[in-house]
Coordinates of C-alpha atoms and ligand atoms in Angstrom, one line a residue:
M1 CA 69.0 87.8 96.0
Q2 CA 71.1 84.6 95.1
A3 CA 73.9 85.7 97.1
K4 CA 72.2 86.9 99.6
D5 CA 70.1 83.4 100.7
R6 CA 74.0 82.2 100.7
L7 CA 75.0 84.4 102.9
R8 CA 72.0 83.7 104.9
R9 CA 72.9 80.1 105.1
E10 CA 76.4 80.4 105.4
Y11 CA 75.9 83.0 108.4
S12 CA 73.4 80.7 109.8
S13 CA 75.3 77.3 110.0
F14 CA 77.1 76.4 112.9
N15 CA 80.9 75.6 111.1
D16 CA 80.9 79.4 110.0
L17 CA 79.7 81.0 112.6
S18 CA 83.0 79.0 114.9
R19 CA 84.7 80.9 111.9
Q20 CA 83.4 84.8 112.4
F21 CA 84.3 84.1 116.0
R22 CA 88.4 83.5 115.1
M23 CA 88.2 87.6 115.0
Y24 CA 88.6 87.4 119.0
D25 CA 91.4 85.6 118.9
E26 CA 91.7 86.3 123.0
Q27 CA 88.7 83.9 123.0
S28 CA 88.5 80.2 122.4
I29 CA 85.8 78.6 120.8
D30 CA 84.8 77.0 123.6
S31 CA 83.9 79.9 125.6
L32 CA 82.0 81.4 123.1
L33 CA 79.9 78.6 122.7
D34 CA 78.9 79.0 126.9
D35 CA 75.5 80.3 126.6
R36 CA 76.2 83.2 128.5
L37 CA 77.7 84.5 125.5
R38 CA 74.9 84.0 123.5
I39 CA 72.3 86.7 122.4
H40 CA 69.0 85.4 121.6
M41 CA 67.3 88.4 119.7
N42 CA 64.2 86.9 121.1
P43 CA 61.2 89.4 121.3
N44 CA 59.6 86.3 123.3
G45 CA 61.9 85.8 125.9
S46 CA 61.5 82.0 125.4
D47 CA 64.7 80.3 125.1
D48 CA 64.1 77.4 122.7
M49 CA 63.1 79.4 120.1
S50 CA 66.3 79.0 117.9
L51 CA 65.6 75.7 118.1
Q52 CA 61.9 75.5 116.7
R53 CA 63.1 77.7 113.5
D54 CA 66.9 76.2 112.7
D55 CA 67.1 77.8 109.2
C56 CA 66.5 81.6 111.4
Y57 CA 68.9 84.1 112.0
T58 CA 71.1 83.1 115.2
P59 CA 73.1 86.0 115.7
I60 CA 75.8 84.3 118.7
Y61 CA 79.0 86.7 119.2
P62 CA 80.2 87.8 122.6
A63 CA 78.1 90.7 124.8
A64 CA 79.7 93.7 124.5
H65 CA 78.4 96.5 126.4
P66 CA 78.5 100.4 124.9
Q67 CA 80.1 101.3 127.9
S68 CA 83.6 98.8 127.2
P69 CA 86.2 99.9 125.5
L70 CA 87.1 99.6 121.9
L71 CA 88.2 96.5 120.4
L72 CA 91.0 98.6 118.4
L73 CA 93.9 98.3 120.3
R74 CA 97.0 97.5 118.7
Q75 CA 99.9 97.4 120.9
H76 CA 102.8 100.0 119.1
N77 CA 105.3 98.2 117.6
F78 CA 108.3 100.9 119.7
K79 CA 112.2 101.2 118.3
L80 CA 114.8 103.6 120.5
R81 CA 116.8 105.4 119.1
A82 CA 118.1 109.1 119.1
Y83 CA 118.1 111.3 116.4
Y84 CA 120.3 113.9 115.4
S85 CA 117.7 116.3 113.5
N86 CA 114.1 117.7 114.2
V87 CA 111.7 114.7 115.4
G88 CA 108.9 116.8 116.5
N89 CA 107.2 116.9 119.6
C90 CA 106.2 114.1 121.8
V91 CA 102.6 112.7 121.3
Q92 CA 101.9 112.7 124.6
C93 CA 103.3 115.1 126.5
N94 CA 103.6 117.8 123.4
K95 CA 107.5 118.6 124.4
R96 CA 110.1 119.0 122.1
I97 CA 112.3 115.5 121.5
R98 CA 115.6 116.6 122.0
F99 CA 118.0 116.0 120.2
G100 CA 120.0 112.9 120.7
V101 CA 118.5 111.7 123.9
P102 CA 117.0 108.1 122.6
S103 CA 113.4 108.2 121.7
L104 CA 110.6 105.9 121.2
R105 CA 109.3 105.5 117.6
C106 CA 106.8 103.1 116.7
R107 CA 107.8 101.1 113.0
D108 CA 103.2 100.8 112.5
C109 CA 102.5 103.9 112.5
P110 CA 103.9 107.5 112.9
L111 CA 104.1 107.6 116.5
R112 CA 106.8 109.2 118.6
C113 CA 107.3 110.0 122.2
H114 CA 109.5 110.2 124.9
T115 CA 110.5 106.4 126.7
E116 CA 108.9 107.6 130.2
C117 CA 105.6 109.1 128.2
S118 CA 105.4 105.2 126.9
S119 CA 103.6 103.8 129.8
Q120 CA 101.0 106.7 129.5
L121 CA 100.1 106.6 126.2
T122 CA 96.4 106.7 125.1
V123 CA 97.3 107.1 121.4
N124 CA 95.8 103.7 119.4
C125 CA 98.5 102.2 116.5
I126 CA 96.9 102.6 113.6
P127 CA 99.5 101.7 110.9
Q128 CA 99.6 104.4 107.7
P129 CA 97.7 104.1 104.4
L130 CA 100.0 103.0 101.8
A131 CA 101.6 105.4 99.8
S132 CA 99.3 107.1 97.6
T133 CA 98.8 110.4 95.7
K134 CA 95.0 109.7 95.2
R135 CA 92.4 111.4 97.8
G136 CA 88.9 111.3 98.3
H137 CA 87.5 107.9 98.7
L138 CA 87.9 106.6 102.7
S139 CA 89.6 103.5 100.8
D140 CA 92.7 106.0 100.8
Y141 CA 92.9 106.9 103.9
V142 CA 92.8 103.7 105.8
P143 CA 95.2 101.3 106.8
H144 CA 95.8 98.2 104.9
V145 CA 95.0 95.8 107.9
A146 CA 91.7 95.6 109.4
P147 CA 89.9 97.6 111.1
M148 CA 90.3 99.9 108.3
V149 CA 89.2 102.8 110.4
P150 CA 90.9 106.4 109.5
A151 CA 93.8 107.0 111.9
L152 CA 91.9 110.7 112.1
I153 CA 88.8 108.9 113.1
V154 CA 90.6 107.2 115.8
H155 CA 92.3 109.5 117.2
C156 CA 89.9 112.3 117.6
V157 CA 87.4 109.7 118.7
T158 CA 89.5 107.9 121.6
E159 CA 90.8 111.9 122.4
I160 CA 87.0 112.6 122.5
E161 CA 86.3 109.2 124.8
A162 CA 89.3 110.0 127.2
R163 CA 87.8 113.2 128.4
G164 CA 85.2 111.4 130.0
L165 CA 82.3 112.2 127.6
E166 CA 81.2 114.9 130.1
Q167 CA 80.6 118.0 127.8
E168 CA 77.3 118.8 126.6
G169 CA 76.3 119.2 123.3
L170 CA 78.8 116.6 121.3
Y171 CA 78.9 116.6 117.8
R172 CA 75.7 119.7 117.8
V173 CA 77.9 122.5 119.0
S174 CA 80.3 123.9 116.2
S175 CA 83.7 124.8 116.2
T176 CA 85.8 127.4 114.1
R177 CA 86.7 126.8 110.3
D178 CA 90.0 127.7 110.9
K179 CA 91.1 125.6 113.9
V180 CA 89.1 122.4 112.1
K181 CA 90.9 122.9 108.9
R182 CA 94.8 122.8 110.6
L183 CA 93.6 119.9 112.7
R184 CA 92.7 118.0 109.9
H185 CA 95.4 119.0 107.8
K186 CA 97.8 118.1 110.8
L187 CA 96.3 114.2 111.4
L188 CA 96.1 113.7 107.3
R189 CA 99.1 115.2 106.0
G190 CA 101.1 115.6 109.3
K191 CA 105.0 113.7 109.4
A192 CA 103.9 112.7 113.0
T193 CA 100.9 111.2 115.0
P194 CA 99.8 115.0 116.3
H195 CA 99.3 115.5 120.3
L196 CA 95.5 116.2 120.6
G197 CA 95.7 117.1 124.5
D198 CA 95.6 120.8 123.9
K199 CA 92.1 120.7 121.1
D200 CA 89.0 121.6 122.0
T201 CA 86.3 119.0 122.1
H202 CA 84.3 120.5 119.9
T203 CA 87.2 120.9 117.2
L204 CA 87.7 117.4 117.6
C205 CA 84.0 116.5 116.7
C206 CA 83.5 119.4 114.1
C207 CA 87.1 117.6 112.5
V208 CA 85.5 113.9 112.5
K209 CA 81.9 115.1 111.0
D210 CA 84.2 117.6 108.0
F211 CA 86.4 114.5 107.1
L212 CA 83.0 112.0 106.8
R213 CA 81.1 115.1 104.7
S214 CA 84.1 115.4 102.9
L215 CA 84.6 111.9 101.5
E216 CA 83.8 111.3 97.5
R217 CA 81.5 108.6 98.4
P218 CA 79.4 108.2 101.6
L219 CA 80.0 106.3 104.5
I220 CA 76.7 104.9 103.5
P221 CA 77.3 104.7 99.6
M222 CA 74.0 105.3 97.4
Y223 CA 74.0 101.5 96.1
H224 CA 74.4 100.2 99.2
R225 CA 70.8 102.5 100.6
P226 CA 67.9 100.6 99.9
D227 CA 69.6 97.5 101.9
F228 CA 69.0 99.7 104.5
V229 CA 65.9 101.4 104.3
L230 CA 64.5 97.8 104.1
A231 CA 65.4 97.0 107.3
T232 CA 63.4 99.9 108.7
Q233 CA 60.5 98.5 107.5
L234 CA 61.0 94.8 108.9
S235 CA 58.8 94.8 112.5
D236 CA 60.8 91.4 114.1
P237 CA 64.0 92.7 115.6
L238 CA 65.3 89.1 114.6
A239 CA 64.8 90.2 110.8
V240 CA 65.9 94.0 111.6
E241 CA 69.3 92.8 112.9
E242 CA 69.5 89.7 110.4
Q243 CA 69.0 92.3 107.0
L244 CA 71.4 94.3 108.6
Y245 CA 74.1 92.0 109.0
L246 CA 73.3 91.4 105.0
A247 CA 73.8 95.1 104.6
M248 CA 76.9 95.3 106.6
V249 CA 78.7 92.3 104.9
D250 CA 78.0 93.6 101.2
L251 CA 79.9 97.3 102.1
P252 CA 83.4 97.6 101.6
Q253 CA 85.6 97.1 104.2
A254 CA 86.4 100.6 105.1
H255 CA 83.1 101.4 104.6
R256 CA 81.8 98.3 106.8
D257 CA 84.8 99.0 109.6
T258 CA 84.1 102.4 109.6
L259 CA 80.5 102.2 110.4
A260 CA 81.0 100.0 113.1
Y261 CA 83.6 102.0 114.8
L262 CA 81.5 105.1 114.7
M263 CA 78.0 103.5 115.8
L264 CA 79.8 102.0 118.9
H265 CA 81.3 105.9 119.7
W266 CA 77.5 107.2 119.0
Q267 CA 76.5 104.7 121.2
R268 CA 78.5 105.9 124.5
I269 CA 77.9 109.1 123.5
A270 CA 74.0 109.0 123.4
E271 CA 74.5 107.1 126.7
S272 CA 76.4 110.1 128.7
P273 CA 73.7 111.9 130.5
A274 CA 75.7 114.6 130.6
V275 CA 76.7 115.4 126.9
K276 CA 72.8 115.3 126.1
M277 CA 72.9 113.6 122.8
S278 CA 70.0 111.3 122.5
I279 CA 69.9 108.5 119.6
N280 CA 67.3 110.5 117.6
N281 CA 69.7 113.6 118.1
I282 CA 72.7 111.8 116.9
A283 CA 70.0 110.5 113.9
V284 CA 69.2 114.0 113.2
V285 CA 72.8 115.6 113.1
F286 CA 74.5 112.9 110.8
A287 CA 72.1 111.7 108.7
P288 CA 72.6 114.0 105.9
T289 CA 76.4 113.4 106.7
L290 CA 76.5 109.6 106.0
F291 CA 74.0 108.9 103.2
D292 CA 74.8 110.3 99.7
D293 CA 73.0 114.4 99.6
V294 CA 72.6 113.9 95.7
D295 CA 68.9 114.1 96.4
L296 CA 68.3 115.7 99.2
N297 CA 65.0 116.2 100.0
L298 CA 62.9 116.5 103.6
S299 CA 61.0 113.2 102.7
N300 CA 64.8 111.3 102.1
I301 CA 66.5 113.0 105.3
V302 CA 63.2 111.7 107.5
L303 CA 63.8 108.4 106.1
W304 CA 68.0 108.8 106.8
Q305 CA 67.2 109.7 110.2
Q306 CA 64.5 106.4 110.6
V307 CA 67.7 104.3 109.3
L308 CA 70.6 105.6 111.5
R309 CA 68.4 105.3 114.8
V310 CA 67.9 101.9 113.8
L311 CA 71.4 101.1 113.6
L312 CA 72.1 102.9 116.3
L313 CA 69.3 100.6 118.6
Q314 CA 71.2 97.7 117.7
S315 CA 73.7 96.0 120.5
A316 CA 77.0 97.0 120.8
G317 CA 78.3 93.3 120.6
F318 CA 76.2 93.1 116.9
W319 CA 78.7 96.4 115.8
A320 CA 82.2 94.8 117.7
Q321 CA 81.9 91.7 115.4
F322 CA 82.8 93.5 112.6
L323 CA 86.0 95.3 114.2
A324 CA 88.7 92.5 114.3
V325 CA 92.5 93.6 115.1
E326 CA 94.8 92.1 112.4
P327 CA 98.9 92.1 112.9
P328 CA 100.3 94.6 110.2
L329 CA 101.8 93.2 107.4
P330 CA 105.5 92.2 108.1
A331 CA 106.2 94.6 104.9
S332 CA 105.5 97.7 107.5
S333 CA 108.2 96.5 109.9
L334 CA 111.1 95.6 106.9
D335 CA 111.9 99.3 107.0
D336 CA 114.2 99.9 110.4
D337 CA 114.8 103.6 110.1
E338 CA 111.7 105.0 108.9
W339 CA 108.3 104.4 108.6
K340 CA 107.2 103.5 105.1
R341 CA 106.1 106.8 103.3
E342 CA 109.3 108.8 105.0
N343 CA 111.2 106.2 103.2
Y344 CA 109.2 106.5 99.6
H345 CA 109.6 110.4 99.9
S346 CA 113.7 110.0 100.9
S347 CA 114.2 106.9 98.3
S348 CA 112.8 108.9 95.9
A349 CA 115.1 111.7 96.9
H350 CA 118.0 109.7 97.1
W351 CA 117.8 108.6 93.5
Q352 CA 116.9 112.6 92.6
S353 CA 119.9 112.7 93.8
V354 CA 121.8 110.0 91.7
K355 CA 120.4 111.6 88.8
T356 CA 121.6 115.5 89.4
Y357 CA 125.0 113.7 90.1
F358 CA 125.3 111.6 86.7
R359 CA 124.0 114.6 85.0
S360 CA 126.4 116.8 86.3
M361 CA 129.3 114.5 85.2
V362 CA 127.7 114.7 81.6
N363 CA 128.1 118.5 81.6
L364 CA 131.8 118.0 82.7
A365 CA 132.0 115.8 80.0
D366 CA 131.0 118.1 77.9
Ligands
LIG401 ZN1 106.3 113.0 126.2
LIG402 ZN1 102.2 102.5 116.5

């Protein structure tokens, strides 16, 4: 409780609010102090509410509309090189990258494309997670820099949104199990970022749902659930937002960033009349997936749906504040020849061949 009080004080203090803004590195602190960018969560609509209550939570963040593009765009760090081995297809046009013809490869993520296709790229640059054999927790799939959202989610969401959110029943209509499994395998285990242009939109949606369901700890872990439930019991919108902010700050970063990213995506889906997925429908579809299903019963499901509705009703600016874009660590760009994981495998393969060589020398000496 003391920690929460401290956080509340920190968030209310002007200096720390300024620190919150540094994530928006393209905007100066001065521009953020502009009154037009302030959001006063004030049910009475009077402007001086925050002046009357010095100790109250006053969220100040740049206004973001659900329709505005995600803040996740990170520039690829391209290297031009000709390959003399099979490097697969171009992520943009899905045509083969020809033998010996110079093509582009990103140093930070496993993306490859033709030089002429680079200007049309819509795929985000999501650095690979550090090589690990352990898989199952959300943190095993996220990049080592913020925003920590798994590439699978970002690539599927970007492709779904690039199609204009015109298809009815996104996340409600199902796809075949085989298609989802194949796509999931490509996105999680593939050597290069796959081309998603030929995938059915419902398969992309099901892939996101299936991934969230497969996590060892759900997106909103059990221990954090009471913090979110508490927010739904408050009546003052400002108090709700303050409680949600505290609940979000307490979440592990991978969970916080992914939840914020998905909230912005689902808000855009709810805003599109053609999709016919209201906030209520989205809450019904995702409530069992986002929370722990250890004690799955009707009253819990109703409660989780209520929590999800409250989350979806928060402003886009509230969610966007959690999605800071950090540049990739220099370590991920050190290797100039292959991206990190390939390098990891190739160096171990190299060591294996050295060991085999010495073993054969010993055998010869015998
Ligand atoms: Zn191409
Ligand atoms: Zn990249």
